[in-house]
Amino acid sequence: MAYDVFVIGGGPSGSTAAEDIARAGRKVALLDRDGRIKPCGGAIPPRLIADFNIPDSQIVAKITTARMISPTGRAVDIPIENGYVGMVDRDKYDEFLRNRAAEAGAERLTGTFLRIERDAEGTHVVWRDKASGEEQRSATKLVIGADGARSGVARAEVPGGDKIPYVIAYHEIIVAPEASNSYDPTRCDVIYDGRISPDFYGWVFPHGKHASIGMGTGVDGVDLKKATADLRESSGLTDCETVRREGAPIPLHPMDRWDNGRDVVLAGDAAGVVAPSSGEGIFYAMVGGRVAATACLACLASGKAADLALARKAFMKEHGTVFKVLRSMQDAYYKSDERRERFVSLCHDVDVQTLTFEAYMNKKLVSARPMAHLKIGLKNMAHLLRLVSPVWTGVKARP
């Protein structure tokens, strides 16, 4: 079977790309390993729900408050006004996206990517079929590598693909406890504490009947399971039944190049599109899948391999500035507990809260309030230069 595009990886990015290509009338294959569930907080903003037509049946919880917890256990509750953040379960959500791609006309394949071969007859993806264990060789004009942070496609095909920096994320899915002051099924807790993560953060995210509790770090030698156990203890969740445990690398910033200038383009984690500071990936993965699909369709129409570069160009045009701002914030505030304490203190500011969530919900920086931006910039500098002390008006989250 010959394809116009062969998509490797059936997560949100690959499934989105396959669906878009199939709806455009092209022959597309979607190869997924099957059975793998990526560790993920599972948060999706309203813009994702609208842009990608996600039905309410996929939303297992609706978050209306974000609680930021400092190293000393102080907390700032930030209300999400005029909306909510949706939470999804990745095992069900990813399968929904794969099925939707198949319904649009993509051919689902189950197996493991091995390599890409080229000969006089063209490009071929070699993969191992899960059911038979036999190698398969599929002819294709173009390949989309959406196979995760340690992408085999990126390592083999795209310059720099073997040098993507990442953090390791680990979480445990637990049976959710009854609602209490320490656990609210409509609140996401984000824990900035060097005892949990020396360079990132920990989290407790509700998922309806379940909850995700975990952390991420790029520091070697950190015991992720112990850190998560400590977080469970401090959050009063030690006795909750554990459903499953998962870990995976999360890339730190977009690659400088997403295509090989010939027949391959990357998408999602394989291209490094996870937001700095927050670690948010689902929205950006799906956008990455969409721009990769658009680039492939342009390449198929024009016959010009240079059109594959349109994927990164389109993504960075819309989201590059946000990524730079978030990277600067992570570099400034995640270095030490003293900095993290100041960061959570800064989150008390109403302007910070409003602009942060306007940007998160709509996925763009808000330019309509210049005075608010100026005030935030001045307060930010005052904290970084230690001209002020952290000021607390929030609640004490933990002893």
Coordinates of C-alpha atoms in Angstrom, one line a residue:
M1 CA 0.0 0.0 0.0
A2 CA 1.4 3.4 -1.0
Y3 CA 0.6 6.5 1.0
D4 CA 0.8 10.3 0.4
V5 CA 1.8 10.7 4.1
F6 CA 2.9 8.2 6.7
V7 CA 2.4 9.5 10.2
I8 CA 4.5 7.9 12.9
G9 CA 3.0 8.3 16.4
G10 CA -0.7 8.3 17.4
G11 CA -0.7 10.8 20.2
P12 CA -2.6 14.1 19.9
S13 CA -0.1 15.5 17.4
G14 CA 0.0 12.6 15.0
S15 CA -3.7 11.9 15.2
T16 CA -4.5 15.6 14.4
A17 CA -2.1 15.5 11.5
A18 CA -3.6 12.3 10.1
E19 CA -7.1 13.6 10.5
D20 CA -6.4 16.8 8.7
I21 CA -4.6 15.1 5.8
A22 CA -7.4 12.5 5.5
R23 CA -10.0 15.2 5.4
A24 CA -8.1 16.9 2.6
G25 CA -8.6 13.7 0.5
R26 CA -5.0 12.4 0.7
K27 CA -4.0 8.8 1.5
V28 CA -2.6 8.7 5.0
A29 CA -1.4 6.0 7.4
L30 CA -1.3 6.5 11.2
L31 CA 1.2 4.1 13.0
D32 CA 0.8 3.8 16.8
R33 CA 2.5 1.5 19.2
D34 CA -0.8 0.9 21.2
G35 CA -1.0 0.4 24.9
R36 CA 1.2 3.3 25.9
I37 CA -0.3 6.1 28.0
K38 CA 1.8 9.2 28.3
P39 CA 2.2 10.8 31.8
C40 CA 0.3 14.1 31.5
G41 CA -1.6 16.4 33.8
G42 CA -4.3 16.3 31.1
A43 CA -5.3 20.0 31.0
I44 CA -6.8 21.5 27.9
P45 CA -7.7 25.2 27.5
P46 CA -10.9 26.5 25.9
R47 CA -9.1 27.4 22.7
L48 CA -8.1 23.8 22.2
I49 CA -11.7 22.7 22.8
A50 CA -13.0 25.2 20.3
D51 CA -10.3 24.9 17.6
F52 CA -10.2 21.1 17.6
N53 CA -13.9 20.4 18.2
I54 CA -13.5 18.4 21.4
P55 CA -16.9 17.1 22.7
D56 CA -17.9 17.6 26.3
S57 CA -17.9 13.8 26.8
Q58 CA -14.1 13.8 26.7
I59 CA -13.9 16.3 29.6
V60 CA -13.7 14.4 32.9
A61 CA -13.3 17.5 35.1
K62 CA -13.8 21.3 34.8
I63 CA -11.2 23.3 36.7
T64 CA -12.2 26.8 38.0
T65 CA -9.3 27.5 40.3
A66 CA -5.5 27.1 40.2
R67 CA -3.7 27.0 43.5
M68 CA 0.0 28.0 43.4
I69 CA 1.9 26.6 46.5
S70 CA 5.3 28.0 47.5
P71 CA 8.2 26.2 49.1
T72 CA 7.1 27.3 52.6
G73 CA 3.6 25.9 52.0
R74 CA 1.9 29.3 51.3
A75 CA -0.8 29.2 48.7
V76 CA -2.3 31.6 46.2
D77 CA -5.7 30.6 44.8
I78 CA -6.3 32.1 41.3
P79 CA -9.9 31.9 40.0
I80 CA -10.4 31.1 36.4
E81 CA -13.0 33.7 35.5
N82 CA -15.6 33.4 32.7
G83 CA -14.7 29.8 31.9
Y84 CA -12.8 26.7 32.9
V85 CA -9.8 24.5 32.0
G86 CA -10.9 21.0 30.9
M87 CA -9.2 17.9 32.1
V88 CA -8.9 14.7 30.0
D89 CA -7.7 11.2 30.6
R90 CA -5.0 10.5 28.0
D91 CA -5.8 6.8 27.6
K92 CA -9.4 7.7 26.4
Y93 CA -8.6 11.0 24.9
D94 CA -5.8 9.8 22.6
E95 CA -7.9 6.9 21.5
F96 CA -10.8 9.2 20.7
L97 CA -8.4 11.3 18.5
R98 CA -7.1 8.2 16.7
N99 CA -10.6 6.9 16.0
R100 CA -11.6 10.3 14.7
A101 CA -8.7 10.3 12.3
A102 CA -9.7 6.8 11.1
E103 CA -13.3 7.9 10.6
A104 CA -12.0 10.7 8.5
G105 CA -10.2 8.2 6.3
A106 CA -6.8 7.6 7.8
E107 CA -5.6 4.0 7.9
R108 CA -4.7 2.9 11.4
L109 CA -1.7 0.7 11.8
T110 CA -0.5 -0.9 15.1
G111 CA 3.2 -1.5 15.5
T112 CA 6.7 0.0 16.1
F113 CA 8.7 2.3 13.8
L114 CA 12.1 0.9 12.8
R115 CA 13.6 3.1 10.1
I116 CA 13.1 5.0 6.9
E117 CA 14.6 3.6 3.7
R118 CA 15.1 5.2 0.3
D119 CA 15.8 3.6 -3.1
A120 CA 15.0 4.2 -6.8
E121 CA 11.3 3.6 -6.0
G122 CA 11.1 6.3 -3.4
T123 CA 10.7 6.6 0.4
H124 CA 9.6 3.6 2.6
V125 CA 8.8 3.4 6.3
V126 CA 9.9 0.1 7.8
W127 CA 7.9 -0.9 10.9
R128 CA 7.1 -4.0 12.9
D129 CA 3.5 -5.1 13.0
K130 CA 2.4 -5.7 16.6
A131 CA 0.1 -8.7 15.8
S132 CA 2.4 -10.7 13.6
G133 CA 5.8 -9.5 14.8
E134 CA 6.8 -9.2 11.1
E135 CA 8.6 -6.3 9.5
Q136 CA 6.4 -4.3 7.1
R137 CA 7.6 -1.8 4.4
S138 CA 5.2 0.9 3.4
A139 CA 5.8 3.3 0.5
T140 CA 5.1 6.9 1.1
K141 CA 5.8 10.3 -0.4
L142 CA 6.2 12.1 2.9
V143 CA 6.7 11.2 6.6
I144 CA 5.5 13.0 9.7
G145 CA 7.5 12.1 12.9
A146 CA 5.2 12.5 15.8
D147 CA 6.8 9.9 18.0
G148 CA 7.6 11.8 21.1
A149 CA 10.5 13.5 22.9
R150 CA 13.0 10.8 22.1
S151 CA 11.8 10.6 18.6
G152 CA 13.5 7.9 16.5
V153 CA 12.5 9.8 13.4
A154 CA 14.1 13.1 14.6
R155 CA 17.3 11.3 15.6
A156 CA 17.7 9.6 12.3
E157 CA 16.4 12.3 9.9
V158 CA 16.6 15.9 11.2
P159 CA 19.7 17.8 12.2
G160 CA 19.8 18.3 16.0
G161 CA 17.2 15.6 16.6
D162 CA 19.7 13.6 18.7
K163 CA 20.3 16.5 21.1
I164 CA 16.9 17.6 22.3
P165 CA 17.1 18.6 26.0
Y166 CA 14.3 17.3 28.2
V167 CA 13.0 16.9 31.7
I168 CA 11.6 13.6 33.0
A169 CA 8.0 13.7 34.1
Y170 CA 6.5 11.1 36.5
H171 CA 3.0 10.8 37.8
E172 CA 0.7 8.4 39.6
I173 CA -3.0 8.1 38.8
I174 CA -4.9 7.6 42.0
V175 CA -8.5 7.1 43.0
A176 CA -9.7 10.6 43.9
P177 CA -10.5 11.3 47.6
E178 CA -13.6 13.1 48.9
A179 CA -13.5 16.9 48.5
S180 CA -11.8 18.7 51.3
N181 CA -9.7 21.8 51.9
S182 CA -6.6 19.9 50.8
Y183 CA -8.3 18.3 47.7
D184 CA -10.8 20.1 45.5
P185 CA -12.1 18.3 42.4
T186 CA -12.4 21.7 40.6
R187 CA -8.9 23.0 41.6
C188 CA -5.5 22.2 40.1
D189 CA -2.6 22.5 42.6
V190 CA 0.9 23.4 41.3
I191 CA 3.7 23.0 43.9
Y192 CA 6.9 25.0 43.6
D193 CA 9.1 23.3 46.1
G194 CA 12.7 22.2 45.7
R195 CA 12.0 19.2 47.9
I196 CA 9.6 17.9 45.3
S197 CA 11.4 19.2 42.2
P198 CA 14.7 21.2 42.2
D199 CA 14.1 22.8 38.8
F200 CA 10.4 22.4 37.8
Y201 CA 7.3 21.7 39.9
G202 CA 4.9 19.1 41.3
W203 CA 1.2 18.9 40.7
V204 CA -2.1 17.5 41.9
F205 CA -4.7 17.6 39.1
P206 CA -8.2 16.2 39.4
H207 CA -9.6 13.9 36.8
G208 CA -13.1 13.2 38.0
K209 CA -13.0 9.8 39.7
H210 CA -9.2 9.9 39.6
A211 CA -6.4 12.4 40.0
S212 CA -2.9 12.8 38.6
I213 CA -0.2 13.5 41.1
G214 CA 3.4 13.9 40.0
M215 CA 6.5 16.0 39.2
G216 CA 9.1 16.7 36.7
T217 CA 12.9 17.4 36.7
G218 CA 15.9 17.6 34.5
V219 CA 18.3 17.1 37.4
D220 CA 20.1 13.7 37.4
G221 CA 19.9 11.6 40.5
V222 CA 16.5 12.8 41.7
D223 CA 14.3 9.9 42.9
L224 CA 11.0 10.7 41.1
K225 CA 9.0 8.0 42.9
K226 CA 10.2 9.2 46.3
A227 CA 9.5 12.8 45.4
T228 CA 6.0 11.9 44.3
A229 CA 5.5 9.8 47.5
D230 CA 6.5 12.9 49.5
L231 CA 4.1 15.0 47.6
R232 CA 1.3 12.5 48.2
E233 CA 2.1 12.6 51.9
S234 CA 2.2 16.4 52.1
S235 CA -1.1 16.6 50.1
G236 CA -2.9 14.0 52.3
L237 CA -3.1 11.5 49.4
T238 CA -0.9 8.7 50.7
D239 CA -3.8 6.3 51.4
C240 CA -5.5 6.8 48.1
E241 CA -5.5 3.7 45.8
T242 CA -2.9 3.9 43.0
V243 CA -4.3 3.0 39.6
R244 CA -1.2 3.2 37.5
R245 CA 2.3 4.8 37.4
E246 CA 3.8 6.4 34.3
G247 CA 7.0 8.3 33.3
A248 CA 8.3 9.9 30.1
P249 CA 10.7 12.6 28.9
I250 CA 9.2 16.1 28.2
P251 CA 11.2 18.3 25.7
L252 CA 12.4 21.7 27.0
H253 CA 12.2 23.9 23.8
P254 CA 11.4 23.8 20.1
M255 CA 14.0 22.4 17.8
D256 CA 15.7 24.9 15.4
R257 CA 14.7 22.8 12.5
W258 CA 11.7 20.5 12.0
D259 CA 12.3 19.0 8.6
N260 CA 15.0 17.3 6.6
G261 CA 14.5 19.3 3.5
R262 CA 13.4 16.2 1.6
D263 CA 10.5 14.1 2.8
V264 CA 10.3 14.3 6.6
V265 CA 8.7 16.8 9.0
L266 CA 8.4 16.6 12.8
A267 CA 5.4 17.4 15.0
G268 CA 4.5 17.6 18.7
D269 CA 7.1 16.5 21.3
A270 CA 9.3 15.2 18.5
A271 CA 9.7 18.9 17.5
G272 CA 10.1 20.0 21.1
V273 CA 6.9 22.0 21.3
V274 CA 6.1 21.8 25.0
A275 CA 5.6 25.2 26.7
P276 CA 8.4 26.2 29.0
S277 CA 7.6 27.0 32.6
S278 CA 4.1 25.3 32.5
G279 CA 5.1 22.1 30.7
E280 CA 1.8 22.3 28.8
G281 CA 1.9 20.1 25.7
I282 CA -1.5 18.9 24.5
F283 CA -2.6 22.1 22.8
Y284 CA 0.8 22.8 21.3
A285 CA 1.1 19.1 20.2
M286 CA -2.2 19.4 18.3
V287 CA -1.2 22.7 16.8
G288 CA 2.1 21.1 15.8
G289 CA 0.2 18.3 14.1
R290 CA -2.0 20.7 12.2
V291 CA 0.9 22.8 10.9
A292 CA 2.8 19.7 9.9
A293 CA -0.3 18.5 8.0
T294 CA -0.6 21.9 6.3
A295 CA 3.1 21.8 5.3
C296 CA 2.7 18.3 3.9
L297 CA -0.4 19.2 1.9
A298 CA 1.5 22.3 0.5
C299 CA 4.5 20.1 -0.4
L300 CA 2.3 17.5 -2.1
A301 CA 0.5 20.2 -4.1
S302 CA 3.7 22.1 -5.2
G303 CA 6.2 19.2 -5.3
K304 CA 8.6 21.5 -3.4
A305 CA 10.3 19.9 -0.4
A306 CA 11.1 23.5 0.9
D307 CA 7.4 23.7 1.8
L308 CA 7.9 21.4 4.7
A309 CA 9.6 24.2 6.5
L310 CA 6.2 26.0 6.6
A311 CA 5.3 23.9 9.7
R312 CA 7.9 25.5 12.0
K313 CA 7.5 28.9 10.4
A314 CA 3.7 28.9 11.0
F315 CA 4.0 27.6 14.6
M316 CA 6.7 30.0 15.7
K317 CA 5.0 33.0 14.1
E318 CA 1.9 32.5 16.3
H319 CA 3.5 30.9 19.5
G320 CA 7.2 31.8 19.4
T321 CA 6.9 35.0 21.5
V322 CA 4.8 33.1 24.2
F323 CA 7.5 30.4 24.3
K324 CA 10.2 33.1 24.8
V325 CA 8.4 34.8 27.6
L326 CA 7.7 31.5 29.4
R327 CA 11.3 30.4 29.0
S328 CA 12.5 33.7 30.5
M329 CA 10.1 33.2 33.4
Q330 CA 11.3 29.6 34.0
D331 CA 15.0 30.7 33.8
A332 CA 14.3 33.6 36.3
Y333 CA 12.2 31.9 38.9
Y334 CA 12.9 28.1 38.9
K335 CA 16.5 28.4 40.0
S336 CA 16.0 28.2 43.8
D337 CA 13.4 28.0 46.5
E338 CA 14.0 31.7 47.3
R339 CA 13.1 32.6 43.7
R340 CA 10.1 30.2 43.7
E341 CA 8.8 31.9 46.9
R342 CA 9.0 35.2 45.2
F343 CA 7.2 33.9 42.1
V344 CA 4.3 32.6 44.0
S345 CA 4.2 35.8 45.9
L346 CA 4.0 37.7 42.6
C347 CA 1.0 35.6 41.7
H348 CA -1.0 37.5 44.4
D349 CA -1.2 40.4 42.0
V350 CA -4.5 40.7 40.3
D351 CA -3.0 41.9 37.1
V352 CA -0.7 38.9 37.0
Q353 CA -3.6 36.6 37.6
T354 CA -5.8 38.2 34.9
L355 CA -3.2 38.5 32.2
T356 CA -1.8 35.0 32.9
F357 CA -5.1 33.3 32.5
E358 CA -6.2 35.4 29.5
A359 CA -3.0 34.3 27.8
Y360 CA -3.4 30.7 28.9
M361 CA -7.1 30.4 27.8
N362 CA -6.6 32.2 24.5
K363 CA -2.9 31.2 23.8
K364 CA -1.6 34.6 23.0
L365 CA -0.1 37.5 24.9
V366 CA -2.6 40.2 25.8
S367 CA -1.6 43.6 24.4
A368 CA -4.8 45.6 25.2
R369 CA -3.6 46.4 28.8
P370 CA -0.2 48.2 28.5
M371 CA -0.4 49.7 32.0
A372 CA -1.0 46.3 33.5
H373 CA 2.1 44.9 31.6
L374 CA 4.1 47.8 32.9
K375 CA 3.1 47.3 36.5
I376 CA 3.9 43.5 36.2
G377 CA 7.3 44.3 34.7
L378 CA 8.2 46.7 37.5
K379 CA 7.0 44.2 40.2
N380 CA 8.9 41.4 38.4
M381 CA 12.2 43.4 38.4
A382 CA 11.7 44.4 42.1
H383 CA 11.4 40.7 43.1
L384 CA 14.3 39.5 41.0
L385 CA 16.5 42.3 42.4
R386 CA 15.3 41.5 45.9
L387 CA 14.1 45.1 46.4
V388 CA 11.0 43.8 48.1
S389 CA 10.2 40.8 50.4
P390 CA 7.6 38.2 49.5
V391 CA 4.2 39.5 50.7
W392 CA 1.6 37.0 51.7
T393 CA -2.2 37.4 51.9
G394 CA -3.0 33.8 50.8
V395 CA -3.7 30.7 52.7
K396 CA -1.4 28.2 54.4
A397 CA -1.7 25.1 52.2
R398 CA 0.6 22.7 54.1
P399 CA 2.3 22.5 57.5

